[in-house]
Amino acid sequence: MLPLYVTSGEPAGIGPDICLSLAERVDERPIVILADLPMLQQRANVLGMDVELIAYQGQAGSSLKGQLFVEHVPLANPVALGQLDPANAAYVLEQLRRSADYAISGQSVGVATAPVQKSIINEAGIAFSGHTEYYQEFAGVDRVVMMLATKTLRVALATTHLPLRDVPAAITTERLHQVIDILIHDLKTKFKIAAPRILVCGLNPHAGEDGYLGREEIDVINPVLEGYRAQGVNMSLSLPADTLFTPENLKDADAVLAMYHDQGLPVLKSQGFGEAVNITLGLPFIRTSVDHGTALSLAGTGQAKASSLHVAVDLALDLARQ
């Protein structure tokens, strides 16, 4: 069976800790961790975890409880818990490179990712804005869409890691068409929702209030949405974000499209932080991720919660089955 790869992320953070927790699972499909094997063993020792780490050689059976398949990726420098080292930035990116290469070449069913620290990668002199953008460039696709999901809510983003001042200029007709096309396509094909119902946030307070608080809804957003509605897509016009996220509005929605990162994600994470999954739509392979950062202060303490990684792995396996 083709494996699901899991990147262990920033080695000084909780990525290795939560990856080790996957040894508690029993999965029919092999789960393979991309990590420095001696480092992972050392972290297991620090955490007092009795885990059998098995070097992955390209073939494996089911993932059994107490065992963990590991494909060795060598570190440049030894890891000090909670202390970032730019010398290990290339190690982090090698995990991403391998995971993307295996997925695109059909050697895996996809990838789930543990958190990375963008700042230390950039400090090492490597331009890096995040997992999502890295996989987009590697796959050579024009646009991808970041979507976070809990059991009851999916929020996709029209823009991702942009300063707030740059968001209005980025909300263009072309971008909205690209994002909405990908969102509709992947809800239908990956999530098997035949006729998705999508609610759309306005950019401005009160969705611009008829132009009094901004014209982006009138000039750009609503004309695009009206075009989809005319084609029979079950999609709202732009709605005030402060009232869109109410139980009454969300009860029949399959997804919400937010205009920027901190418009929709605080609501989603307040509902299910630690249980949410980050999914990259528009890639030619399955990619899920945790909904949290590296939590450097918790590395090696045993206090890191691994629930988001387990949900990310569950979703990736479920999408692979479909």
Short mmCIF file of C-alpha atoms in Angstrom, two decimals:
data_model
loop_
_atom_site.label_atom_id
_atom_site.label_comp_id
_atom_site.label_asym_id
_atom_site.label_seq_id
_atom_site.Cartn_x
_atom_site.Cartn_y
_atom_site.Cartn_z
CA MET A 1 0.00 0.00 0.00
CA LEU A 2 1.18 3.49 -0.74
CA PRO A 3 2.11 5.38 2.44
CA LEU A 4 0.96 8.69 3.82
CA TYR A 5 3.99 10.85 4.60
CA VAL A 6 4.08 13.13 7.64
CA THR A 7 6.68 15.88 7.86
CA SER A 8 8.00 16.44 11.39
CA GLY A 9 8.63 20.17 10.78
CA GLU A 10 10.82 22.41 12.92
CA PRO A 11 13.00 20.06 15.01
CA ALA A 12 13.32 22.46 17.98
CA GLY A 13 9.53 22.66 18.33
CA ILE A 14 6.74 20.22 19.09
CA GLY A 15 6.65 18.67 15.62
CA PRO A 16 8.73 15.62 16.62
CA ASP A 17 6.71 15.25 19.83
CA ILE A 18 3.34 15.10 18.12
CA CYS A 19 4.68 12.86 15.36
CA LEU A 20 5.79 10.36 17.99
CA SER A 21 2.21 10.26 19.26
CA LEU A 22 1.20 8.67 15.95
CA ALA A 23 2.73 5.45 17.33
CA GLU A 24 -0.42 5.21 19.46
CA ARG A 25 -2.48 4.55 16.32
CA VAL A 26 -3.28 1.47 14.31
CA ASP A 27 -3.68 2.32 10.62
CA GLU A 28 -4.17 -0.05 7.72
CA ARG A 29 -2.07 2.25 5.52
CA PRO A 30 1.61 2.87 6.40
CA ILE A 31 2.24 6.25 8.04
CA VAL A 32 5.83 7.37 7.42
CA ILE A 33 7.50 10.22 9.33
CA LEU A 34 10.12 12.34 7.57
CA ALA A 35 12.65 13.15 10.30
CA ASP A 36 16.18 12.65 11.54
CA LEU A 37 15.88 9.20 13.06
CA PRO A 38 18.43 9.62 15.92
CA MET A 39 16.83 12.97 16.84
CA LEU A 40 13.40 11.36 16.93
CA GLN A 41 14.70 8.55 19.14
CA GLN A 42 16.30 11.09 21.46
CA ARG A 43 13.02 13.00 21.70
CA ALA A 44 11.16 9.78 22.50
CA ASN A 45 13.67 9.16 25.30
CA VAL A 46 13.17 12.67 26.68
CA LEU A 47 9.40 12.16 26.65
CA GLY A 48 9.68 8.70 28.19
CA MET A 49 7.91 7.11 25.22
CA ASP A 50 8.51 3.45 24.39
CA VAL A 51 8.32 3.61 20.60
CA GLU A 52 9.93 1.25 18.10
CA LEU A 53 11.26 3.41 15.26
CA ILE A 54 11.56 1.44 12.03
CA ALA A 55 13.67 2.77 9.16
CA TYR A 56 11.40 2.97 6.12
CA GLN A 57 12.94 1.42 3.02
CA GLY A 58 10.14 1.93 0.52
CA GLN A 59 7.92 -0.94 1.61
CA ALA A 60 5.88 -1.41 4.75
CA GLY A 61 2.71 -2.99 6.02
CA SER A 62 0.12 -1.49 8.29
CA SER A 63 1.11 1.02 10.95
CA LEU A 64 0.87 -0.90 14.22
CA LYS A 65 0.55 0.40 17.75
CA GLY A 66 3.91 1.09 19.38
CA GLN A 67 5.71 1.28 16.04
CA LEU A 68 6.56 4.21 13.79
CA PHE A 69 8.00 4.11 10.28
CA VAL A 70 10.64 6.81 9.76
CA GLU A 71 12.39 7.90 6.57
CA HIS A 72 15.68 9.38 7.73
CA VAL A 73 16.38 12.99 6.80
CA PRO A 74 19.73 14.06 8.28
CA LEU A 75 20.02 17.16 10.43
CA ALA A 76 22.86 19.62 9.94
CA ASN A 77 23.24 20.38 13.65
CA PRO A 78 22.12 18.67 16.85
CA VAL A 79 18.85 20.04 18.22
CA ALA A 80 18.51 21.97 21.46
CA LEU A 81 14.90 21.92 22.66
CA GLY A 82 13.15 25.21 22.02
CA GLN A 83 16.20 26.83 20.39
CA LEU A 84 15.98 27.65 16.69
CA ASP A 85 19.03 27.05 14.52
CA PRO A 86 19.19 28.49 10.98
CA ALA A 87 21.63 25.72 10.05
CA ASN A 88 18.69 23.28 10.20
CA ALA A 89 16.46 25.31 7.86
CA ALA A 90 17.53 23.21 4.86
CA TYR A 91 16.57 20.08 6.84
CA VAL A 92 13.03 21.39 7.23
CA LEU A 93 12.74 22.22 3.54
CA GLU A 94 14.11 18.80 2.54
CA GLN A 95 11.14 17.24 4.34
CA LEU A 96 8.78 19.37 2.27
CA ARG A 97 10.65 18.63 -0.95
CA ARG A 98 10.55 14.88 -0.44
CA SER A 99 6.91 14.85 0.62
CA ALA A 100 5.85 16.86 -2.44
CA ASP A 101 8.01 14.80 -4.80
CA TYR A 102 6.62 11.51 -3.50
CA ALA A 103 3.02 12.74 -3.75
CA ILE A 104 3.35 14.15 -7.27
CA SER A 105 5.22 11.10 -8.56
CA GLY A 106 2.60 8.71 -7.18
CA GLN A 107 4.82 7.19 -4.49
CA SER A 108 2.41 8.23 -1.73
CA VAL A 109 -1.25 9.09 -1.23
CA GLY A 110 -0.39 12.53 0.13
CA VAL A 111 1.15 14.40 3.01
CA ALA A 112 0.22 15.74 6.43
CA THR A 113 2.51 18.41 7.86
CA ALA A 114 3.66 19.36 11.34
CA PRO A 115 4.45 23.05 11.96
CA VAL A 116 7.49 24.94 10.72
CA GLN A 117 9.00 28.25 11.85
CA LYS A 118 8.99 30.62 8.87
CA SER A 119 11.23 33.19 10.58
CA ILE A 120 14.23 30.90 11.03
CA ILE A 121 14.06 29.69 7.42
CA ASN A 122 14.13 33.29 6.22
CA GLU A 123 16.93 34.06 8.70
CA ALA A 124 18.93 31.31 6.98
CA GLY A 125 18.67 33.35 3.77
CA ILE A 126 15.96 31.23 2.15
CA ALA A 127 12.84 33.04 0.93
CA PHE A 128 9.90 31.16 2.45
CA SER A 129 6.36 32.32 3.20
CA GLY A 130 4.79 29.02 4.25
CA HIS A 131 3.90 25.43 3.47
CA THR A 132 1.02 26.42 1.21
CA GLU A 133 3.10 28.64 -1.03
CA TYR A 134 5.97 26.12 -1.10
CA TYR A 135 3.76 23.28 -2.31
CA GLN A 136 2.09 25.57 -4.83
CA GLU A 137 5.43 26.49 -6.39
CA PHE A 138 6.69 22.91 -6.31
CA ALA A 139 3.55 21.65 -8.05
CA GLY A 140 3.66 24.48 -10.59
CA VAL A 141 0.02 25.49 -10.15
CA ASP A 142 -1.16 29.06 -10.63
CA ARG A 143 -3.28 29.26 -7.50
CA VAL A 144 -3.99 27.23 -4.39
CA VAL A 145 -6.53 27.87 -1.66
CA MET A 146 -5.97 27.56 2.06
CA MET A 147 -8.97 26.06 3.84
CA LEU A 148 -9.24 25.20 7.52
CA ALA A 149 -11.90 22.82 8.70
CA THR A 150 -13.41 21.50 11.89
CA LYS A 151 -16.14 18.88 12.13
CA THR A 152 -18.78 21.58 11.67
CA LEU A 153 -17.16 24.45 9.76
CA ARG A 154 -14.94 24.96 6.70
CA VAL A 155 -13.34 28.34 6.04
CA ALA A 156 -11.43 29.04 2.81
CA LEU A 157 -9.32 32.16 2.27
CA ALA A 158 -9.21 34.47 -0.73
CA THR A 159 -5.84 35.80 0.48
CA THR A 160 -3.43 34.21 2.95
CA HIS A 161 -0.23 35.63 4.41
CA LEU A 162 -0.51 39.27 3.39
CA PRO A 163 -0.18 42.43 5.48
CA LEU A 164 -3.65 43.84 6.04
CA ARG A 165 -2.83 46.99 4.07
CA ASP A 166 -2.19 44.86 0.95
CA VAL A 167 -5.43 42.87 1.08
CA PRO A 168 -7.84 45.23 -0.78
CA ALA A 169 -5.58 45.47 -3.82
CA ALA A 170 -5.25 41.68 -3.87
CA ILE A 171 -9.02 41.14 -4.04
CA THR A 172 -9.29 41.18 -7.83
CA THR A 173 -11.78 39.67 -10.23
CA GLU A 174 -9.15 37.25 -11.50
CA ARG A 175 -8.13 36.09 -8.02
CA LEU A 176 -11.72 35.57 -6.91
CA HIS A 177 -12.51 33.51 -10.00
CA GLN A 178 -9.43 31.34 -9.42
CA VAL A 179 -10.15 30.83 -5.72
CA ILE A 180 -13.86 30.10 -6.17
CA ASP A 181 -13.24 27.69 -9.06
CA ILE A 182 -10.78 25.72 -6.93
CA LEU A 183 -13.06 25.78 -3.89
CA ILE A 184 -16.07 24.49 -5.83
CA HIS A 185 -14.01 21.86 -7.67
CA ASP A 186 -12.39 20.41 -4.55
CA LEU A 187 -15.57 20.45 -2.47
CA LYS A 188 -17.14 18.36 -5.23
CA THR A 189 -14.21 16.04 -6.01
CA LYS A 190 -12.32 15.66 -2.73
CA PHE A 191 -15.18 16.08 -0.26
CA LYS A 192 -17.89 14.55 -2.48
CA ILE A 193 -20.36 17.44 -1.97
CA ALA A 194 -22.41 17.43 -5.17
CA ALA A 195 -23.85 20.96 -4.90
CA PRO A 196 -21.91 22.90 -2.26
CA ARG A 197 -23.51 25.89 -0.53
CA ILE A 198 -20.94 28.65 0.01
CA LEU A 199 -21.27 31.81 2.10
CA VAL A 200 -18.97 34.72 1.23
CA CYS A 201 -17.67 37.41 3.59
CA GLY A 202 -17.50 41.00 2.45
CA LEU A 203 -14.16 42.73 2.76
CA ASN A 204 -15.35 45.80 4.63
CA PRO A 205 -17.38 46.22 7.82
CA HIS A 206 -21.07 45.63 7.12
CA ALA A 207 -19.99 44.39 3.66
CA GLY A 208 -19.33 48.00 2.69
CA GLU A 209 -22.81 49.24 3.69
CA ASP A 210 -23.83 50.18 0.12
CA GLY A 211 -20.47 51.82 -0.55
CA TYR A 212 -20.42 54.01 2.53
CA LEU A 213 -17.70 51.86 4.13
CA GLY A 214 -15.91 50.82 0.94
CA ARG A 215 -16.73 49.91 -2.65
CA GLU A 216 -14.89 46.59 -3.06
CA GLU A 217 -18.14 44.66 -2.63
CA ILE A 218 -19.93 46.76 -5.27
CA ASP A 219 -17.09 47.04 -7.78
CA VAL A 220 -15.39 43.64 -7.52
CA ILE A 221 -16.79 41.01 -5.16
CA ASN A 222 -20.52 40.98 -5.86
CA PRO A 223 -20.21 41.11 -9.67
CA VAL A 224 -18.09 37.95 -9.50
CA LEU A 225 -20.53 36.24 -7.14
CA GLU A 226 -23.51 37.22 -9.29
CA GLY A 227 -21.85 35.47 -12.22
CA TYR A 228 -21.61 32.20 -10.31
CA ARG A 229 -25.17 32.53 -9.03
CA ALA A 230 -26.36 33.00 -12.60
CA GLN A 231 -24.70 29.67 -13.43
CA GLY A 232 -26.68 27.95 -10.68
CA VAL A 233 -23.99 27.87 -7.99
CA ASN A 234 -25.48 27.99 -4.48
CA MET A 235 -23.47 30.98 -3.28
CA SER A 236 -24.37 34.09 -1.30
CA LEU A 237 -23.51 37.62 -2.23
CA SER A 238 -21.02 39.28 0.12
CA LEU A 239 -22.27 39.22 3.71
CA PRO A 240 -21.13 41.14 6.81
CA ALA A 241 -18.58 38.89 8.46
CA ASP A 242 -19.70 39.86 11.96
CA THR A 243 -23.12 38.27 11.42
CA LEU A 244 -22.27 35.60 8.85
CA PHE A 245 -20.66 33.38 11.50
CA THR A 246 -23.83 32.77 13.49
CA PRO A 247 -25.26 29.28 14.00
CA GLU A 248 -28.42 30.15 12.07
CA ASN A 249 -26.45 31.25 9.00
CA LEU A 250 -23.92 28.42 9.16
CA LYS A 251 -26.28 25.51 9.74
CA ASP A 252 -26.68 24.67 6.03
CA ALA A 253 -23.35 26.01 4.74
CA ASP A 254 -20.72 23.67 3.32
CA ALA A 255 -17.99 26.34 3.36
CA VAL A 256 -17.33 30.00 4.05
CA LEU A 257 -15.06 32.09 1.84
CA ALA A 258 -13.28 34.79 3.87
CA MET A 259 -11.41 37.62 2.22
CA TYR A 260 -8.34 37.52 4.46
CA HIS A 261 -6.56 35.38 7.02
CA ASP A 262 -7.74 36.92 10.27
CA GLN A 263 -11.31 37.47 9.11
CA GLY A 264 -12.39 33.83 9.17
CA LEU A 265 -9.77 31.85 11.03
CA PRO A 266 -10.23 33.35 14.52
CA VAL A 267 -13.86 32.23 14.42
CA LEU A 268 -12.97 28.74 13.26
CA LYS A 269 -10.16 28.32 15.78
CA SER A 270 -12.33 29.59 18.63
CA GLN A 271 -14.73 26.77 17.80
CA GLY A 272 -12.20 24.00 17.41
CA PHE A 273 -8.58 24.94 18.13
CA GLY A 274 -6.55 21.76 18.35
CA GLU A 275 -9.23 19.91 16.39
CA ALA A 276 -8.98 21.90 13.15
CA VAL A 277 -7.19 20.87 9.98
CA ASN A 278 -5.50 23.00 7.33
CA ILE A 279 -6.17 21.67 3.80
CA THR A 280 -4.49 23.01 0.68
CA LEU A 281 -6.99 23.00 -2.17
CA GLY A 282 -5.91 23.15 -5.81
CA LEU A 283 -2.87 20.90 -5.50
CA PRO A 284 -2.58 17.73 -7.60
CA PHE A 285 -2.21 15.76 -4.36
CA ILE A 286 -3.67 15.62 -0.85
CA ARG A 287 -2.09 17.93 1.72
CA THR A 288 -3.37 18.50 5.23
CA SER A 289 -1.73 20.18 8.21
CA VAL A 290 -2.09 21.07 11.85
CA ASP A 291 -3.79 24.32 12.84
CA HIS A 292 -1.05 25.52 15.22
CA GLY A 293 2.56 26.64 15.39
CA THR A 294 5.82 25.18 16.65
CA ALA A 295 5.21 25.96 20.37
CA LEU A 296 8.94 26.02 21.11
CA SER A 297 8.46 26.31 24.86
CA LEU A 298 6.54 23.03 24.97
CA ALA A 299 9.06 20.92 23.03
CA GLY A 300 10.10 17.88 25.04
CA THR A 301 7.81 18.70 27.97
CA GLY A 302 5.07 16.20 27.23
CA GLN A 303 2.49 19.00 27.31
CA ALA A 304 2.01 19.39 23.56
CA LYS A 305 -1.41 18.35 22.30
CA ALA A 306 -1.28 16.15 19.24
CA SER A 307 -5.01 16.13 18.45
CA SER A 308 -4.75 18.41 15.40
CA LEU A 309 -2.11 16.19 13.77
CA HIS A 310 -4.25 13.11 14.35
CA VAL A 311 -7.25 14.84 12.78
CA ALA A 312 -5.04 15.95 9.86
CA VAL A 313 -3.87 12.38 9.32
CA ASP A 314 -7.44 11.06 9.59
CA LEU A 315 -8.68 13.54 6.98
CA ALA A 316 -5.79 12.83 4.60
CA LEU A 317 -6.48 9.08 4.86
CA ASP A 318 -10.20 9.65 4.34
CA LEU A 319 -9.60 11.82 1.27
CA ALA A 320 -7.20 9.16 -0.05
CA ARG A 321 -9.90 6.50 0.30
CA GLN A 322 -12.31 8.68 -1.67
#
